[in-house]
XYZ file of C-alpha atoms in Angstrom:
634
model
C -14.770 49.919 55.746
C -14.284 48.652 59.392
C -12.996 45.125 59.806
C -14.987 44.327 63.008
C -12.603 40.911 63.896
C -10.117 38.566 62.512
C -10.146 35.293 63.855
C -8.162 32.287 63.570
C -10.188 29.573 62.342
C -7.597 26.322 62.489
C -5.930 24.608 65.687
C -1.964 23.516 65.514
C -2.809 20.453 65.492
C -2.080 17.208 63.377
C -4.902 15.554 61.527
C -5.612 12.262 60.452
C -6.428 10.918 56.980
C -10.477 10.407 57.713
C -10.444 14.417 58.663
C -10.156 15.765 62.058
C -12.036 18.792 64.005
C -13.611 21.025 61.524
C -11.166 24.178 63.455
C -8.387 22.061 61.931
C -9.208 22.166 57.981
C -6.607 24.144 57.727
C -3.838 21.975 59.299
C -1.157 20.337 56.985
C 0.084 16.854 58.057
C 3.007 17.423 55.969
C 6.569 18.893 57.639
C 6.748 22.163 55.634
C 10.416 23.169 54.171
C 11.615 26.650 53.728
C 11.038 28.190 50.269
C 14.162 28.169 48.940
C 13.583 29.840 44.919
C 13.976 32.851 42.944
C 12.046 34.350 40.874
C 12.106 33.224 37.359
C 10.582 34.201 33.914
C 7.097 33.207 32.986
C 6.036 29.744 31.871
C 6.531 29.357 28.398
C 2.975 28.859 26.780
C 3.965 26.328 23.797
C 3.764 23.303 26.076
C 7.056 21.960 25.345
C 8.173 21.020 28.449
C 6.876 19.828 31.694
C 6.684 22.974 34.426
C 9.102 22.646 37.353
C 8.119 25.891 38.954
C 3.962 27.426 39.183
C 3.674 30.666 38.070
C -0.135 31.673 38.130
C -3.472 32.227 40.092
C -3.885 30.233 43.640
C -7.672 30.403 43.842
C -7.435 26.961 46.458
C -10.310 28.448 48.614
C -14.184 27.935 47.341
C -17.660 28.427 48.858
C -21.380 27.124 48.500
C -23.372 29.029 50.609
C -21.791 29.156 54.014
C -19.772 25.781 53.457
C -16.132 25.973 52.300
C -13.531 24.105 49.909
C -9.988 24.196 50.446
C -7.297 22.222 49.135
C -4.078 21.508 51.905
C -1.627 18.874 51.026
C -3.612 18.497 47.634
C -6.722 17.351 49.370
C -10.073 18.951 49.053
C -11.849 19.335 52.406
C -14.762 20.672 53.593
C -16.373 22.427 57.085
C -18.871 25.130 57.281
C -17.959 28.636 58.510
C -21.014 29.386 60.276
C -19.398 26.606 63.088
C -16.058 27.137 62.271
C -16.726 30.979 63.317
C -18.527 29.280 66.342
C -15.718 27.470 67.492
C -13.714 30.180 66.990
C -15.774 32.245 69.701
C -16.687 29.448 72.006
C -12.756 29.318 71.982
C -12.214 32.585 73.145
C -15.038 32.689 75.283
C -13.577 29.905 77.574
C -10.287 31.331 77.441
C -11.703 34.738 78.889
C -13.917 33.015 81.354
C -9.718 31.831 82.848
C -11.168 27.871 82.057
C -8.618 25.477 80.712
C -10.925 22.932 79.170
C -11.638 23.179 75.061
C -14.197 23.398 73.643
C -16.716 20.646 72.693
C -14.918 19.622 69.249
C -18.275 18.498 67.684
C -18.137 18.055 63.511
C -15.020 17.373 61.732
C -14.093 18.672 58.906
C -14.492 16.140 55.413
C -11.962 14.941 52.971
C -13.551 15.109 49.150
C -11.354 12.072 47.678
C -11.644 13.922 43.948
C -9.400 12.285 41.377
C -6.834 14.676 40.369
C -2.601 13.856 40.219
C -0.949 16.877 39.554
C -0.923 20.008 42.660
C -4.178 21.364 42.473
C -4.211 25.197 41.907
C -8.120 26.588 41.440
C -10.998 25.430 42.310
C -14.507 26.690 41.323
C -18.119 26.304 42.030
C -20.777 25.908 39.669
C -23.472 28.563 40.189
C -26.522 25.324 40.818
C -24.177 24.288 43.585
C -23.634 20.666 41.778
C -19.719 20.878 39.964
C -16.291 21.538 41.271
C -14.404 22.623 38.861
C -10.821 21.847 39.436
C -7.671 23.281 37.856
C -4.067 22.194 37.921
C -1.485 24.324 35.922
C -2.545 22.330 32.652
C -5.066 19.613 33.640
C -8.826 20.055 34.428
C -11.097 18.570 36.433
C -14.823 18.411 37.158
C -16.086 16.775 40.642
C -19.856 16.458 41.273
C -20.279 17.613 44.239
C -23.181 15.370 47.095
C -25.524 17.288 48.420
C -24.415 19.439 51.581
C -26.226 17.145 53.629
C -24.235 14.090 52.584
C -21.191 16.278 54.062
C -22.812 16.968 57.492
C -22.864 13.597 58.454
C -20.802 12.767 61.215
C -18.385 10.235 60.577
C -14.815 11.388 59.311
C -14.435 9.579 56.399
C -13.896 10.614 53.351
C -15.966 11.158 50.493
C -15.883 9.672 47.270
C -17.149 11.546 44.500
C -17.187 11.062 40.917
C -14.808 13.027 39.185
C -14.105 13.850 35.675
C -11.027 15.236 33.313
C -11.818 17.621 31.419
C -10.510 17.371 27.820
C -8.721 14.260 28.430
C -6.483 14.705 25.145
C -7.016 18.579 25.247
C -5.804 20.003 28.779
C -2.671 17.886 29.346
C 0.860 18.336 30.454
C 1.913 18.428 26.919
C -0.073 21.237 26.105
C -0.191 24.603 27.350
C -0.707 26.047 30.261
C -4.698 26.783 32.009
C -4.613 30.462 33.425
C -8.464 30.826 33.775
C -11.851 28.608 34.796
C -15.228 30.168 34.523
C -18.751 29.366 34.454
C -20.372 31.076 31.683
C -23.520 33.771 33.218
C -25.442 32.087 30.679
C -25.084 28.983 30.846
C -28.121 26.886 31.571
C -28.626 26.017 34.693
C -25.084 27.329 35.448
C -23.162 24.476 34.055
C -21.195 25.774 31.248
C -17.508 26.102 31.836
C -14.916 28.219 29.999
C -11.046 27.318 30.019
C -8.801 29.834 28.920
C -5.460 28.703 28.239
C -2.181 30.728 28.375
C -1.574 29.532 24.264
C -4.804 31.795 24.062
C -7.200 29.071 23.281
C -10.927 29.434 24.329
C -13.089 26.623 25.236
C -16.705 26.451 26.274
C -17.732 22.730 27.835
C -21.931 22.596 27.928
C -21.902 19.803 30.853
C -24.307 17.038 31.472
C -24.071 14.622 34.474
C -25.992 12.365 32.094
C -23.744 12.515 29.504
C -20.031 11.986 29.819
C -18.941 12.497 26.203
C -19.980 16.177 27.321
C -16.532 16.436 29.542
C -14.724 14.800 26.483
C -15.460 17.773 24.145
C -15.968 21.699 24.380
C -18.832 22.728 21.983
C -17.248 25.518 21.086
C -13.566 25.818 20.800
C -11.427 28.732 19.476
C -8.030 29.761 18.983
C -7.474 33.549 19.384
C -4.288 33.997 17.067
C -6.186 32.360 14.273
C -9.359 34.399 15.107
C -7.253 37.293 15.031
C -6.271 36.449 11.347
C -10.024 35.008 10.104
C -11.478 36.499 7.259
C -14.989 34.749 7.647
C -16.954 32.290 9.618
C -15.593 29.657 7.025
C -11.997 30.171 8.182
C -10.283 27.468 10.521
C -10.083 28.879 13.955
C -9.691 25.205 16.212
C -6.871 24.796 17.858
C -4.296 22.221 17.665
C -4.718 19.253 18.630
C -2.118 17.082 20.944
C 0.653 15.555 18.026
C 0.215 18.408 16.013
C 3.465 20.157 14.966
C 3.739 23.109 17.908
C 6.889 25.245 16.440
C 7.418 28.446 17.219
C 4.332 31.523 16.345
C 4.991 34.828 16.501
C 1.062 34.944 16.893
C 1.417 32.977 20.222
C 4.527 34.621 21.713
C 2.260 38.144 21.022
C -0.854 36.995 22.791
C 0.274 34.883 26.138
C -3.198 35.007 28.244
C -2.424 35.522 31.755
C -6.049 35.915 32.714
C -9.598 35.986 31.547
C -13.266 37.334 33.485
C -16.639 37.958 31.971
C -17.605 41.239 32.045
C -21.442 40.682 33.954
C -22.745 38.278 36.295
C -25.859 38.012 34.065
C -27.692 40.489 36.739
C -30.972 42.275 35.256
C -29.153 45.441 36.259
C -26.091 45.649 34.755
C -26.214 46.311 30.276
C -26.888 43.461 27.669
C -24.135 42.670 26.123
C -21.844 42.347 29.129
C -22.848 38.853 30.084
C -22.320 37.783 26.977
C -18.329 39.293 26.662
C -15.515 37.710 27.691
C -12.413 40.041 28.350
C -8.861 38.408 28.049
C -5.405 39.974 29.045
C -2.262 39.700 27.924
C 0.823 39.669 29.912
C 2.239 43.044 28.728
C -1.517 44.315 29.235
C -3.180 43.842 26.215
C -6.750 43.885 26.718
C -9.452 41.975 24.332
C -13.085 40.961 23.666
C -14.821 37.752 22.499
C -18.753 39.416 22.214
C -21.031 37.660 22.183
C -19.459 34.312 23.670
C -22.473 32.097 24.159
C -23.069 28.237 24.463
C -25.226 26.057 22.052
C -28.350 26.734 24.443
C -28.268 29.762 26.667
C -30.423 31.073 29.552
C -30.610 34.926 29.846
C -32.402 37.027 32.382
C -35.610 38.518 32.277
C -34.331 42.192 31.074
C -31.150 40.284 28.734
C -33.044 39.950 25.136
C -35.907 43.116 25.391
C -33.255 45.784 26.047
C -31.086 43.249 23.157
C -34.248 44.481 20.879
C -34.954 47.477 21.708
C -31.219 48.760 21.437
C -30.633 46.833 17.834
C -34.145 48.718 16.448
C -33.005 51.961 17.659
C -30.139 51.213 15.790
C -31.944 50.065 12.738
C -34.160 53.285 13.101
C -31.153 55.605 13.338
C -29.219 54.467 10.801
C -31.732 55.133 7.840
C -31.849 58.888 9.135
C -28.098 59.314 10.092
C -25.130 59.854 7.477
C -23.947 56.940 6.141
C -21.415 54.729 8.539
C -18.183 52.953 7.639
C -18.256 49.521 6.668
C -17.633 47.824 9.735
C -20.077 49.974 12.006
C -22.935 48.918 9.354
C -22.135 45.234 9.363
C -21.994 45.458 12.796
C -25.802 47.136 13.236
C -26.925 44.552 10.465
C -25.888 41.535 12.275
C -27.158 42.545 15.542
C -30.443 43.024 13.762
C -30.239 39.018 12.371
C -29.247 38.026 14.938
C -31.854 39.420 17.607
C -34.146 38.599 14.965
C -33.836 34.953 14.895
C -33.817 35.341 18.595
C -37.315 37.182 18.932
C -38.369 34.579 16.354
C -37.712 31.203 18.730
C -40.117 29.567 21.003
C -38.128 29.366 24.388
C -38.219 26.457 25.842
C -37.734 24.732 29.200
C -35.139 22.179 30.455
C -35.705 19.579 33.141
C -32.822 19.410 35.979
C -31.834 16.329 37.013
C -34.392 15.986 39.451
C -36.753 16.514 36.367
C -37.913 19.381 38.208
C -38.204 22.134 35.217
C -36.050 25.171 35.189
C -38.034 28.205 35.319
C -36.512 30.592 33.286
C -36.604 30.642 28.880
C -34.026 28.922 26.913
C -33.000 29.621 24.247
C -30.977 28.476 21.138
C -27.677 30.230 19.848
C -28.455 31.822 16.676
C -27.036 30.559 13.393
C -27.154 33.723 12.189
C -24.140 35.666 11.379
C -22.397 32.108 12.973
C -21.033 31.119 16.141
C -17.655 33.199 16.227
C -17.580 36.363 17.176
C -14.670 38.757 16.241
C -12.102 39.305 18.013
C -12.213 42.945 19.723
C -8.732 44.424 20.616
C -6.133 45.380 21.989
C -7.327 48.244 23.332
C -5.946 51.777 23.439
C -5.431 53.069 26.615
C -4.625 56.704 26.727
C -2.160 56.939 29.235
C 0.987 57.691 27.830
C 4.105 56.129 28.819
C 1.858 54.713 32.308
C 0.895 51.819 30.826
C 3.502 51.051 27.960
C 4.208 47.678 29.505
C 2.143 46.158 32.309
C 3.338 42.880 33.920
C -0.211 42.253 34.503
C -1.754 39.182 36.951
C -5.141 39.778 36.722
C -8.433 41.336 35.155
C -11.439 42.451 36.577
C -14.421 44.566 34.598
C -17.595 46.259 35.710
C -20.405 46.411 33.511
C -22.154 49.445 32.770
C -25.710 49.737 34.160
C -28.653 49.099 32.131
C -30.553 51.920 30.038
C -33.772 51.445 31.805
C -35.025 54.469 29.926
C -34.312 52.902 26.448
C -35.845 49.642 27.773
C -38.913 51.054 28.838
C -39.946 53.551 26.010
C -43.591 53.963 25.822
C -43.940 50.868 28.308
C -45.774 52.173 31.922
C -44.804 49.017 34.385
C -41.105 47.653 34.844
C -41.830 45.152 37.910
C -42.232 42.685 35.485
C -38.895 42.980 34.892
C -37.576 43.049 38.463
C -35.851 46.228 37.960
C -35.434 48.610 41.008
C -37.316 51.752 41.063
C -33.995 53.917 40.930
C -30.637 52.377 39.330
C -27.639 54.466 40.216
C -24.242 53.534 38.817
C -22.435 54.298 35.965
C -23.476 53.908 32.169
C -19.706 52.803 31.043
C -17.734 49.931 32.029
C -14.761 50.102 34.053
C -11.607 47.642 33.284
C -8.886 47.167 36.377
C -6.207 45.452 35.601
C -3.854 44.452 38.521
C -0.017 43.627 37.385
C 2.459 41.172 39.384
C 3.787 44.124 41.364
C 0.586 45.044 43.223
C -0.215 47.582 41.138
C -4.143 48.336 40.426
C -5.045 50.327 37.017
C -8.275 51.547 36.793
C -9.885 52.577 33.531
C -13.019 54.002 32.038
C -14.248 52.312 28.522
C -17.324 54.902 27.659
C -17.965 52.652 24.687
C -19.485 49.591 25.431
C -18.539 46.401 24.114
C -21.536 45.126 21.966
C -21.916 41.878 19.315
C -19.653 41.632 16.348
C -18.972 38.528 14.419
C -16.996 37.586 11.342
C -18.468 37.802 8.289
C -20.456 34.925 6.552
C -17.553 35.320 3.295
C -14.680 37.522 3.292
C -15.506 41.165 2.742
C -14.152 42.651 -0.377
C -12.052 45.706 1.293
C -9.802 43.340 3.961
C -8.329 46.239 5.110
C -8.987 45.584 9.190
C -10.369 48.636 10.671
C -8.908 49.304 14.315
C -10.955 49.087 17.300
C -12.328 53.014 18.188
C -12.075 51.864 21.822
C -10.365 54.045 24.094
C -9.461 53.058 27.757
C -9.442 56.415 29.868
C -7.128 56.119 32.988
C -8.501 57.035 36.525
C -5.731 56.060 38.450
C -2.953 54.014 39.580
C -2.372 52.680 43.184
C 0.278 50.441 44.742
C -0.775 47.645 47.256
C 2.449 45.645 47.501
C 6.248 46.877 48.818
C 8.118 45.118 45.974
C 11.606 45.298 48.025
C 9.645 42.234 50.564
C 7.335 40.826 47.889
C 6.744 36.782 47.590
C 8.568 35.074 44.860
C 6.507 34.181 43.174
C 3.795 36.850 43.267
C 0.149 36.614 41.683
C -2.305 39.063 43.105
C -5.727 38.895 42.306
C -9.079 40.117 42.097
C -11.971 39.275 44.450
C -15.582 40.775 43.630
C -17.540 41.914 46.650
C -21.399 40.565 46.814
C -22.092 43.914 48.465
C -21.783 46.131 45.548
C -19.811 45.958 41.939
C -18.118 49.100 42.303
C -16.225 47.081 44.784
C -13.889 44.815 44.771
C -10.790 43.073 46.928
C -6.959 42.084 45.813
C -5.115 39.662 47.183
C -1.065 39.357 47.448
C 1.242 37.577 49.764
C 1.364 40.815 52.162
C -2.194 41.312 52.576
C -5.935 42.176 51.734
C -6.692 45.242 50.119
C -10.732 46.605 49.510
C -10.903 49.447 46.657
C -14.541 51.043 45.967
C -15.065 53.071 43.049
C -18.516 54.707 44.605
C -16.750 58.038 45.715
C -16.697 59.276 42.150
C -19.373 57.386 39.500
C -22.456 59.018 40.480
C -20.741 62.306 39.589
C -19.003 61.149 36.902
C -22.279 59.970 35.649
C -23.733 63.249 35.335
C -20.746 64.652 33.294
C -21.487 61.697 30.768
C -25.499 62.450 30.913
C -24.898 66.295 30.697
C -27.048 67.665 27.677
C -24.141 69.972 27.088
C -21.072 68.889 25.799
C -18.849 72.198 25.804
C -15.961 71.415 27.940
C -16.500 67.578 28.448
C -13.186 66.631 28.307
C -11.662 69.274 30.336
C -14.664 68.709 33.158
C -13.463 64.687 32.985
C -10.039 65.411 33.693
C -10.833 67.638 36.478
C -13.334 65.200 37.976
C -10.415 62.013 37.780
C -8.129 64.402 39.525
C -9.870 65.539 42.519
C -11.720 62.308 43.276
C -10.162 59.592 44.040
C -10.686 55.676 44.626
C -11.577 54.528 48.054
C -8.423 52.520 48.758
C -8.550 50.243 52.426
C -5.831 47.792 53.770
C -7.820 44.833 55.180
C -5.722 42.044 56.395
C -1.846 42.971 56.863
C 0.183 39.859 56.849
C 3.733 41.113 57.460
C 3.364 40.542 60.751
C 3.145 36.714 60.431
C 6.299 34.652 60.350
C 5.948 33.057 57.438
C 4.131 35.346 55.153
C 6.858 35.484 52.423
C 6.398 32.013 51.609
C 4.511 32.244 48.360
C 1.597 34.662 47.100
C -1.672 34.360 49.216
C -4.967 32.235 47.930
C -7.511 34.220 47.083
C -9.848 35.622 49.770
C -13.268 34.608 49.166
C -15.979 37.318 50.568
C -19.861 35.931 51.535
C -22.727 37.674 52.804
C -24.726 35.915 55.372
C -27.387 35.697 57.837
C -25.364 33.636 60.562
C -21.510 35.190 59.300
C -22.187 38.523 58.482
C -19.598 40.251 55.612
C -17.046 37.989 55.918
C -13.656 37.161 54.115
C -11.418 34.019 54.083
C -7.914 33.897 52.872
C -4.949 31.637 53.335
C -1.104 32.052 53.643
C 1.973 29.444 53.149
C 0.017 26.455 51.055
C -3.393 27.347 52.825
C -1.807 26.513 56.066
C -2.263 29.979 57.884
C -5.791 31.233 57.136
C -7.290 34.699 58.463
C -11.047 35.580 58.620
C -12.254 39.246 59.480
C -16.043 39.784 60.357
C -16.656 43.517 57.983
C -18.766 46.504 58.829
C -21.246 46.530 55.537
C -19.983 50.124 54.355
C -22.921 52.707 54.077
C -24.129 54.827 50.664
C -22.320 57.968 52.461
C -19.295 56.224 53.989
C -18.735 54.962 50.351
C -19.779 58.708 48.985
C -17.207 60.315 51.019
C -13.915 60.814 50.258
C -12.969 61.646 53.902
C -9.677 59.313 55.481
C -10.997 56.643 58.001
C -10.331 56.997 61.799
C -7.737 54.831 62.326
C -8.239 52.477 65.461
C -5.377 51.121 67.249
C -4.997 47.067 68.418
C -6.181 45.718 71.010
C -4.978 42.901 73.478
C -8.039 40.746 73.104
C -7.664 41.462 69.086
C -4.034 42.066 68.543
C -4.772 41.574 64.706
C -7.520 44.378 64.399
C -6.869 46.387 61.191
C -8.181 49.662 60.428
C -6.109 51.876 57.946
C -6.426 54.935 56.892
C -7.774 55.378 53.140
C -5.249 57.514 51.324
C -4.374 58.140 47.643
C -1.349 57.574 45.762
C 0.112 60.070 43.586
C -0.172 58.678 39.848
């Protein structure tokens, strides 16, 4: 991938409290002190104390469109990159023209005034554009965000918004720690958020502007240690509640939840079931499954509940032909059959947004049948040997597999209905990365897919549990981070790309790395669609050990002065008409951002495993970056 520019999109300059020139979002008003701490252990998860030092995701970046969020000196503001990039070049163009003058300032950047106390550490757009959800390291927070024109006005005040907590008595200081905010794929109209706490306590919130109680209370709450333990749907699987005696669990000190992802978008590409997954690590690297995770009402896509169907009939079909299945495997088919049953048997319905305009798409209802809770999938085996005995792991990331259009189709002669492209390519299993507080990226194959289980209705009579027949096969293992120079307190993370999802970007206090996965799952496709199956496993492990993952170093920010003063926010990537590919991070408390303008990589640049040319700096672009793709040994 080239990186075309980087630009610097903030001026030294101070600001005033009714925002200043949108080129100066970026600019702290505060004197900044040196960092001054070691490292030390993780947060404990029991919520016994108050936290003196933040050990998690910094995800203090956040886009709508082309406008941007970012939170310096614990204020949200806001500016649009399409005229911050403008700036930027108008800048530049004076200065090469030899003219001392600046440039027109025009806009300034807005101040949200959200109501939020404690540092604020992630934030997070809804997908309608309309919430802000806002995370301290226990506390959330829901703004609604005005319309972008209410932001483009001119005047440089601030904007009030109306902001609620989240959970008032749930997510406090008392209580543990909040490692993950999402909004569910599914949720209608793209307002249902998940919290994921570090106590490994799962909480879906089904918002409504017109209804506040809605922010009071998750709909659906669970706690993973007791889900581990649950016999049936009747068993007690809440969490506690704040006052409740917290002593010490063996349960919770096994299952600390450093991060949490879903494993689809909701696309009408990607399989079923992986919208409808949520994937949780631990962190020693323990890997887990909550399928299927869904709201009270829940808005799939247009391919979501026929390929549901046609995959659960199949299974129906096949099993009164095949030898008889274990236990779980039949329960399993069997509730996937109720359950798409009372699915197919609903009259969708549609739900009026807020400016009772209706939303397009069919909603529907959860099922009752087998129950809300799924069961709890996990940990994983991952058959790497002593690689992956203990992972101090940051962050998760999965790619769905792609849909079976062929399954989906039987005997049908027209998919545009369906919006599905005339030739899918990608790979039929998922892939899991995990990325560990050391830089370190692990990339694994799951050729099983994750599909719907639940607990049973009453306990079964053999409680024997049955362990999961999930296997995680390695692919490799690359560094991104020197650990001798590394921040102290390090959190890389994941970044998807909206190019492709067999892409994706990390994020650490020394830089931006891009990884692509295209080089080898077209061919590693074929071995899995091969009608012969003599030699499979020897023709995998050849195939992982010749091709490798496309590996790129996008920003480097050891060159900056203060890079080693905490772990970088989260880049944020876009795809735009006026911006291009373009990626926005920020260094030392969002202070010292860097944008870079990206090449869009082509099918056979991402096909080929060949090195890129690397190009030296220039004196007009000092900051250029364009390193050479190599692979580390395992």
């Amino acid at each position: 991938m080239a990186v075309l520019e980087v630009f610097k999109v903030w001026k030294p300059a101070v600001s005033g409290d009714k925002g200043g020139h949108r080129s100066e979002i970026f600019t702290s008003t505060k004197q900044s002190t040196p960092n001054t701490k070691s490292r030390s252990p993780r947060q404990p998860v029991n919520g016994t104390h108050a936290v003196e030092e933040y050990l998690g995701p910094t995800r203090t970046i956040a886009h709508r469109g082309t406008e941007v969020f970012v939170v310096v000196d614990n204020e949200i503001r806001w500016s649009d990159l399409a005229l911050l990039k403008d700036d930027w070049e108008s800048t530049r163009r004076q200065k090469n023209e030899g003219s001392d003058s600046e440039a027109e300032q025009g806009q300034q950047y807005r101040v949200l005034k959200a109501s939020v106390g404690e540092q604020i550490r992630q934030l997070s757009i809804s997908p309608n554009g309309q919430f802000l959800a806002i995370a301290t390291s226990h506390t959330v927070h829901v703004a609604i965000l005005p319309a972008s024109s209410a932001f483009e006005q001119d005047t440089g005040s601030p904007i009030k918004t109306k902001t609620h907590t989240l959970g008032p008595t749930t997510h406090v200081l008392s209580q543990s720690p909040v490692v993950s905010i999402l909004w569910h794929p599914c949720g209608v109209n793209g307002t249902c958020l998940v919290t994921v706490t570090a106590e490994a306590v799962v909480r879906l919130w089904e918002l409504n502007r017109s209804n506040r109680w809605s922010f009071d209370s998750p709909s659906l709450a669970i706690d993973l240690t007791k889900l581990e333990n649950a016999a049936s749907q009747a068993d007690d699987v809440t969490p506690k509640r704040m006052g409740d005696n917290r002593g010490f669990s063996a349960d919770v000190a096994g299952m600390e939840i450093v991060s949490a992802c879903f494993g689809g978008s909701g696309s009408p590409e990607e399989s079923s079931w992986s919208s409808l997954t949520l994937w949780l690590v631990t962190n020693e690297g323990d890997v887990y499954a909550l399928c299927p995770l869904l709201p009270s009402k829940w808005q799939p896509n247009a391919t979501q509940i026929p390929s549901l169907s046609a995959n659960a009939t199949a299974k129906k079909a096949s099993g009164l032909e095949d030898e008889p299945m274990i236990e779980q495997e039949k329960r399993m088919q069997t509730d996937q059959y109720k359950w798409l049953s009372e699915i197919d048997k609903q009259t969708p319905f549609l739900i009026a947004r807020d400016d009772n305009v209706a939303v397009n798409d069919a909603i529907y209802k959860r099922p009752e049948r087998p129950g809300p809770l799924p069961r709890l999938q996990g940990p994983f085996t991952m058959a790497a040997g002593s690689l992956v005995d203990f992972l101090d792991v940051s962050d998760i990331c999965v790619i769905p597999p792609k849909l079976d259009a062929d399954e989906l189709m039987l005997g049908e002669d027209d998919d545009s209905e369906l919006g599905l492209q005339e030739e899918s390519n990608g790979l039929s299993a998922t892939i899991v990365c995990l990325l560990t507080t050391d830089g370190r990226v692990y990339t694994f194959v799951d050729l099983d897919e994750i599909e719907g289980q639940w607990l049973p209705s009453k306990p079964p009579k053999n409680t024997t549990p049955t362990p999961d027949s999930h296997e995680f096969i390695l692919i490799e293992a690359l560094d991104t981070l020197e650990t001798e120079s590394s921040s102290i307190d390090e959190w890389p993370t994941f970044t998807r790309d909206p190019f492709s999802r067999y892409s994706l970007f990390t994020t650490h206090s020394q830089g931006i790395y891009f990884f692509s996965f295209s080089p080898w799952i077209n061919r590693l496709e074929e071995e899995l669609q091969s009608s012969s199956t003599a030699g499979t496993e020897f023709r995998l492990k050849v195939l992982m050990e010749s091709t490798g993952i496309l590996r790129e170093r996008i920003l480097d920010f050891n060159n900056h002065q203060d890079h080693n003063t905490g772990s970088a926010t989260a880049c944020i990537v876009l795809e735009d008409s006026d911006l291009g590919y373009f990626l926005l991070t920020s260094t030392a408390n969002n202070t010292q951002p860097q944008a870079a303008s990206l090449d869009i990589p082509t099918s056979s640049l991402l096909n080929s495993n060949e090195p890129h040319i690397k190009s030296e700096p220039t004196e007009d672009n000092p900051s250029l970056l364009l390193t050479q793709t190599n692979t580390l040994p395992h």
